[in-house]
XYZ file of C-alpha atoms in Angstrom:
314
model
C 10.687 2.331 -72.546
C 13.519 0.914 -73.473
C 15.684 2.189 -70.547
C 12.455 0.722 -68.165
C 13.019 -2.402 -69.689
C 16.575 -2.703 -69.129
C 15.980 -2.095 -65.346
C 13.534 -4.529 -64.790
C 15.397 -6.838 -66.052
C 18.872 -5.906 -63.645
C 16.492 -6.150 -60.827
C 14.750 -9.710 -61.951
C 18.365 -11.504 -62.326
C 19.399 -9.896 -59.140
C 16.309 -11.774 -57.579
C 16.478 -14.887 -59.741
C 20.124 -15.542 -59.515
C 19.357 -15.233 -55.240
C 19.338 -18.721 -53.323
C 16.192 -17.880 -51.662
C 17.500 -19.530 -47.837
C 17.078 -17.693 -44.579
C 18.421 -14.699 -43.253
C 19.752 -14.615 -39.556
C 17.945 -14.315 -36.272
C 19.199 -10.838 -35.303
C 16.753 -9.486 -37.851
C 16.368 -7.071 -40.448
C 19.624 -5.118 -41.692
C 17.939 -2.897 -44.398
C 18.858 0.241 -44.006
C 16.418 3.495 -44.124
C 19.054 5.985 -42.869
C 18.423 8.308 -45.668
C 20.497 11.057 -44.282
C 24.138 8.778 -44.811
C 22.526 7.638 -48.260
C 21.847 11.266 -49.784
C 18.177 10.934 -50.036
C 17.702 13.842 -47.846
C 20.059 16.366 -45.826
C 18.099 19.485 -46.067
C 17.250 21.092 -43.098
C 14.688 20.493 -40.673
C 12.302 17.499 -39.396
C 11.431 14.575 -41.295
C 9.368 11.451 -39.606
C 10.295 7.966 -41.309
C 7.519 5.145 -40.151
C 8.424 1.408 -41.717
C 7.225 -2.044 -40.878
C 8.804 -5.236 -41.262
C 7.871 -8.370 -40.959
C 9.685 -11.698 -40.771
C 8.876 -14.925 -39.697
C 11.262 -17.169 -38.003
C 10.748 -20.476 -38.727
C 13.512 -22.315 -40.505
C 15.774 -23.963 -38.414
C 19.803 -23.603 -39.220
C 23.077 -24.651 -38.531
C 26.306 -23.450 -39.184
C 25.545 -22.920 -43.234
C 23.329 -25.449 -43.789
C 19.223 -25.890 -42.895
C 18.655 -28.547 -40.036
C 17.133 -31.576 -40.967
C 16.909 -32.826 -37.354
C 17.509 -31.432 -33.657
C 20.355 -33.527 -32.098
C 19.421 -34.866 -28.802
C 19.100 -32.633 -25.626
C 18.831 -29.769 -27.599
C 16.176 -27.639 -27.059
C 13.824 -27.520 -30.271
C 12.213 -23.750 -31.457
C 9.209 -23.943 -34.082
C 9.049 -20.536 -35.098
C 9.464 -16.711 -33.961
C 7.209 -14.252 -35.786
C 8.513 -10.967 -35.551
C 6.333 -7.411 -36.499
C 7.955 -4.457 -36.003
C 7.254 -0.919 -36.107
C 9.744 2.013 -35.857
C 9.078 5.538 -35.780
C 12.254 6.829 -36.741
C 12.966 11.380 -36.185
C 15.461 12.995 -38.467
C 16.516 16.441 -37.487
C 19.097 18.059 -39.855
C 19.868 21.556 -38.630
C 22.638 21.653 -41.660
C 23.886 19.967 -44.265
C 26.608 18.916 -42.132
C 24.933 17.941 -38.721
C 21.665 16.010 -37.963
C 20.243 13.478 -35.214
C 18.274 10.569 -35.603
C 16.341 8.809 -32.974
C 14.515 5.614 -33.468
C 11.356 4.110 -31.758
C 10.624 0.505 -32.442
C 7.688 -1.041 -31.199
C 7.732 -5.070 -31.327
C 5.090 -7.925 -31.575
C 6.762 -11.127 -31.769
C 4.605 -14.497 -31.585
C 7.477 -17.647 -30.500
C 6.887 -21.610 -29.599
C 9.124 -24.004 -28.779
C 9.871 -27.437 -27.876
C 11.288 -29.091 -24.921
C 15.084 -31.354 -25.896
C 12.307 -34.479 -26.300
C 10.527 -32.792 -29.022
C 6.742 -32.885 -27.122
C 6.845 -30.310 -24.009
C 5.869 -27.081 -25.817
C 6.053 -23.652 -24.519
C 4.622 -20.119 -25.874
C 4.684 -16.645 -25.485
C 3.501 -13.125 -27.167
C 5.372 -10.264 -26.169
C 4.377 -6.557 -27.394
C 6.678 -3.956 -25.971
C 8.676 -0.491 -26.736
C 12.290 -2.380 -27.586
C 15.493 -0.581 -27.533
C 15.462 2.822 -28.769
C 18.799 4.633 -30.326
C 19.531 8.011 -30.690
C 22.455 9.076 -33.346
C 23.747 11.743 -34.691
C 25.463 12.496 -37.724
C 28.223 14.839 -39.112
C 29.705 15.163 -42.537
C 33.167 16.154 -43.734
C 31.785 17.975 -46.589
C 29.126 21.008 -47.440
C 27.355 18.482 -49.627
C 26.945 16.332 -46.528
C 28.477 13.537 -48.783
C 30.813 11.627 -46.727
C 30.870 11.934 -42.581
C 30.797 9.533 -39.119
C 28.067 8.825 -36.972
C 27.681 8.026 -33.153
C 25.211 7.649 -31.086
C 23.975 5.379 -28.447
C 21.369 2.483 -27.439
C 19.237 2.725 -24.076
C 18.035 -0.114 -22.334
C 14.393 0.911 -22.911
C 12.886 -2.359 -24.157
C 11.631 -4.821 -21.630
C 13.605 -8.118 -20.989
C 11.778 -9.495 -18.181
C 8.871 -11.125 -19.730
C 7.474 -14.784 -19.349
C 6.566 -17.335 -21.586
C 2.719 -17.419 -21.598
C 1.796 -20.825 -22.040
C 2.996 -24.384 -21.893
C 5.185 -26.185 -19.651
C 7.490 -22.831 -19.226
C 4.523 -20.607 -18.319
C 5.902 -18.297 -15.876
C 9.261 -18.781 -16.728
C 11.355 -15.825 -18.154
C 12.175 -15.700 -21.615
C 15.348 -15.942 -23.174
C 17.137 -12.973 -24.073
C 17.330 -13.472 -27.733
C 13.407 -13.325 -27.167
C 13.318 -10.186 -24.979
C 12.026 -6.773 -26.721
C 15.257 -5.542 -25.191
C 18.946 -6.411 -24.148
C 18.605 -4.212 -20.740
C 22.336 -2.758 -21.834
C 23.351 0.331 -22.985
C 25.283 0.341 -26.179
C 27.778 2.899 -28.040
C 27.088 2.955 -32.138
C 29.551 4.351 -34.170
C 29.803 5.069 -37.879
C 31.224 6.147 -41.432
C 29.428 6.540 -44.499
C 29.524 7.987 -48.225
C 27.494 8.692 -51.273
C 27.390 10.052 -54.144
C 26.609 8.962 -58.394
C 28.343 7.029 -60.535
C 26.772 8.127 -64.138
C 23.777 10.604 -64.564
C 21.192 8.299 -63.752
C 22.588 5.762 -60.992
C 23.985 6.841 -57.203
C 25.174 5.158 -54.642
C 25.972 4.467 -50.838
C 28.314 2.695 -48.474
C 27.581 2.929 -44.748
C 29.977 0.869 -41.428
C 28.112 0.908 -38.353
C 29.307 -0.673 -35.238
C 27.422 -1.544 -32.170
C 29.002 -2.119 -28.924
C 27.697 -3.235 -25.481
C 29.379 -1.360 -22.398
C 27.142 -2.811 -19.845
C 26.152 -6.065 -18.946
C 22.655 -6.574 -17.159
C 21.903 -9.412 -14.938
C 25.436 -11.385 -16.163
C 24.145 -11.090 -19.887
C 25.592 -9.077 -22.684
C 24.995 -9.400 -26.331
C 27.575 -9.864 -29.109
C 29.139 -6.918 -30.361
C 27.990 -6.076 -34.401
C 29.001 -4.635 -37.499
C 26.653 -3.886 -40.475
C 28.159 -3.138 -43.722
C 25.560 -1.918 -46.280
C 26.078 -0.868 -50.161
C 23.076 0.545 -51.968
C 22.448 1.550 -55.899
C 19.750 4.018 -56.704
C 18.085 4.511 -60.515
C 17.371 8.177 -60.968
C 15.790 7.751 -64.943
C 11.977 8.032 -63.560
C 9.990 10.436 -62.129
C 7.119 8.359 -60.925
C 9.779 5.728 -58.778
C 12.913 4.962 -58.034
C 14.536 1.635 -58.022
C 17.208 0.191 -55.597
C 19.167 -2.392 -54.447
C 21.007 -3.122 -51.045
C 23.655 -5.222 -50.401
C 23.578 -5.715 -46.580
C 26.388 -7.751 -44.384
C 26.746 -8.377 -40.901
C 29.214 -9.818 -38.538
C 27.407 -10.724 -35.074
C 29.691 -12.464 -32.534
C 28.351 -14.589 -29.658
C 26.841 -13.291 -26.511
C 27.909 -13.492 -23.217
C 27.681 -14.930 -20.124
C 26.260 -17.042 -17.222
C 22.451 -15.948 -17.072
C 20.251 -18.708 -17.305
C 19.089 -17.174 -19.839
C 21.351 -16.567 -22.256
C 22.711 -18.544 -24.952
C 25.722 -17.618 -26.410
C 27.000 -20.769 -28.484
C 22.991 -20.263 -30.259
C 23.640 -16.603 -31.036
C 25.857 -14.940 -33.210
C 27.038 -15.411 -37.211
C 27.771 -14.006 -40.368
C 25.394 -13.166 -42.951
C 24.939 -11.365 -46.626
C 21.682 -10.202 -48.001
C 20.034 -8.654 -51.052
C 17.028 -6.031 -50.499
C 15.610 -5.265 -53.878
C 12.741 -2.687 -53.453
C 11.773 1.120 -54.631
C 10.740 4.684 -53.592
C 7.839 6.410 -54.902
C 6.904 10.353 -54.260
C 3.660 10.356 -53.074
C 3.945 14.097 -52.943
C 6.483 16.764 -52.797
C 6.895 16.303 -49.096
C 5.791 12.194 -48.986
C 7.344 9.197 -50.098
C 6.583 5.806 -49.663
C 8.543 2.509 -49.960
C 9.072 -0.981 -49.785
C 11.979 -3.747 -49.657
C 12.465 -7.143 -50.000
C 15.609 -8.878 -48.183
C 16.808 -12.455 -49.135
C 20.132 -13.895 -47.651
C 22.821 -14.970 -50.448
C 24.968 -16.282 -47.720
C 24.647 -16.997 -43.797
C 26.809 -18.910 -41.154
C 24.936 -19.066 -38.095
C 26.436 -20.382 -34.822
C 25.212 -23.416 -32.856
C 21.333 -23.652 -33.550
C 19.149 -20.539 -34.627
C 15.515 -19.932 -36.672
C 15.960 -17.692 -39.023
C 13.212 -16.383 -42.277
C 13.014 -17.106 -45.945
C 13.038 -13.488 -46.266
C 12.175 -10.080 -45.002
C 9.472 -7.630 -46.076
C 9.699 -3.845 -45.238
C 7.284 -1.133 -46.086
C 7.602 2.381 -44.789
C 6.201 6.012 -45.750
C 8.588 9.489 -45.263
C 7.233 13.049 -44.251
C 9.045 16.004 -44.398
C 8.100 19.349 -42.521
């Protein structure tokens, strides 16, 4: 009890000592990768399916909220984003596995005109980009190891606002289920435990654009993410993620781009837990608040992130 106790009360400061601000447009960064965390590289099929939802509707600058649009610039009300992802984990060793990843995306957005009255809407639902990745470890544990992989142009990123004084008008590509480029992902990552009851992960990943589509191509990314896992109870298992990422601007001429909007740097925390729903099921659930952002030009970004997800193995 007393052991319970002490948790609780790491994970409470960790939440209460948290500026509870925004986290940055790109999305999401928790990661569920729970071949590179140690969670599971046995062999043979596992299914991971996780939502997350975040609503985009704070408006930032550089690292501070924005009290007021300067003029001529255009002025976005909100994005709500839903996403699903099917994600397949194939480990045919310790050593090697794949993972591909299937996100499905319902994002809500409006927007103002530079003047603050002309509004515009849309709802997109679309496949987005999906990824495929594989993994190898340096060791028989499967404890330490790169990955690489690559991200198809699968999403749509032709679609039109739906109402408003844009109606008809293509979106912008920060607003598209998909970048229409193919990118190259590579990887490093280790874990292991630091005492009898708490393990750990670290985990690089780097995405890079090699293709541009229609003169567009997004910022190249890194994601940096350090995770703690208690092992003291059977019934659940706590965690924490520390999650960074480095976004730099896109690029290019498109009318529909906006590279000086795009782009940033940003730090979260992702408290959360795992809990066996059987020997083969697990369920769990994160939430992500930003400790520090810097956002270029003008962006929406959440209060926070919630992300729920449920893992079978065959």
């Amino acid at each position: 009890m007393k052991k319970f106790v002490l948790t609780i009360i790491t994970f409470s400061a960790a939440l209460l000592s948290t500026q509870v601000i925004a986290c940055a447009s790109c999305g999401c960064s928790l990661s569920s990768d729970w071949g590179t965390q140690g969670v599971s590289s046995s062999e043979g099929l596992k299914i991971d399916l996780r939502y997350d939802y975040l609503n985009q509707n704070e408006s930032r600058h550089g690292t501070g909220k924005l009290g007021t649009y300067p003029s001529g610039q255009e002025q976005e009300v909100y994005t709500k984003n839903n996403y699903l992802t099917a994600a397949f984990e194939y480990n045919w060793s310790a050593k090697w596995g794949v993972n591909i990843f299937l996100p499905y995306i319902d994002r809500d957005h409006l927007t103002n005109g530079p003047d603050g009255t002309a509004t515009s809407s849309s709802h997109t639902q679309s496949i987005g980009d999906v990824k495929a990745v594989m993994r190898y470890s340096f060791e028989d544990d499967g404890s330490s190891g790169v990955q690489f992989g690559v991200k198809l142009p699968t999403g749509s990123h032709t679609q039109n606002f739906s109402g408003g004084d844009a109606i008809g008008t293509q979106l912008d590509r920060g607003l598209q289920p998909g970048t229409g480029t193919t990118d190259a992902i590579i990887g490093a990552y280790r874990f292991g435990s630091l005492s009898k009851d708490w393990d750990y992960f670290t985990q690089i990943t780097t995405q890079l654009p090699i293709n541009s589509s229609d003169d567009y191509k997004p910022g190249n990314s890194v994601n940096l993410n350090l995770g703690f896992r208690n092992m003291s109870y059977e019934s659940f298992v706590p965690q924490v993620q520390i999650n960074a990422r480095w976004a730099a601007k896109d690029s290019g001429n498109s009318p529909y781009a906006s590279p000086e909007d795009s782009g940033g740097q940003t730090i979260y925390i992702s408290p959360g837990m795992t809990v066996p729903l059987s020997e083969k099921i697990q369920a769990y659930g994160f939430v992500q608040l930003p400790i520090y952002q810097n956002l270029n030009g003008y962006q929406l970004a959440p209060r926070y992130t919630v992300s729920v997800g449920t893992r079978i193995s065959f």
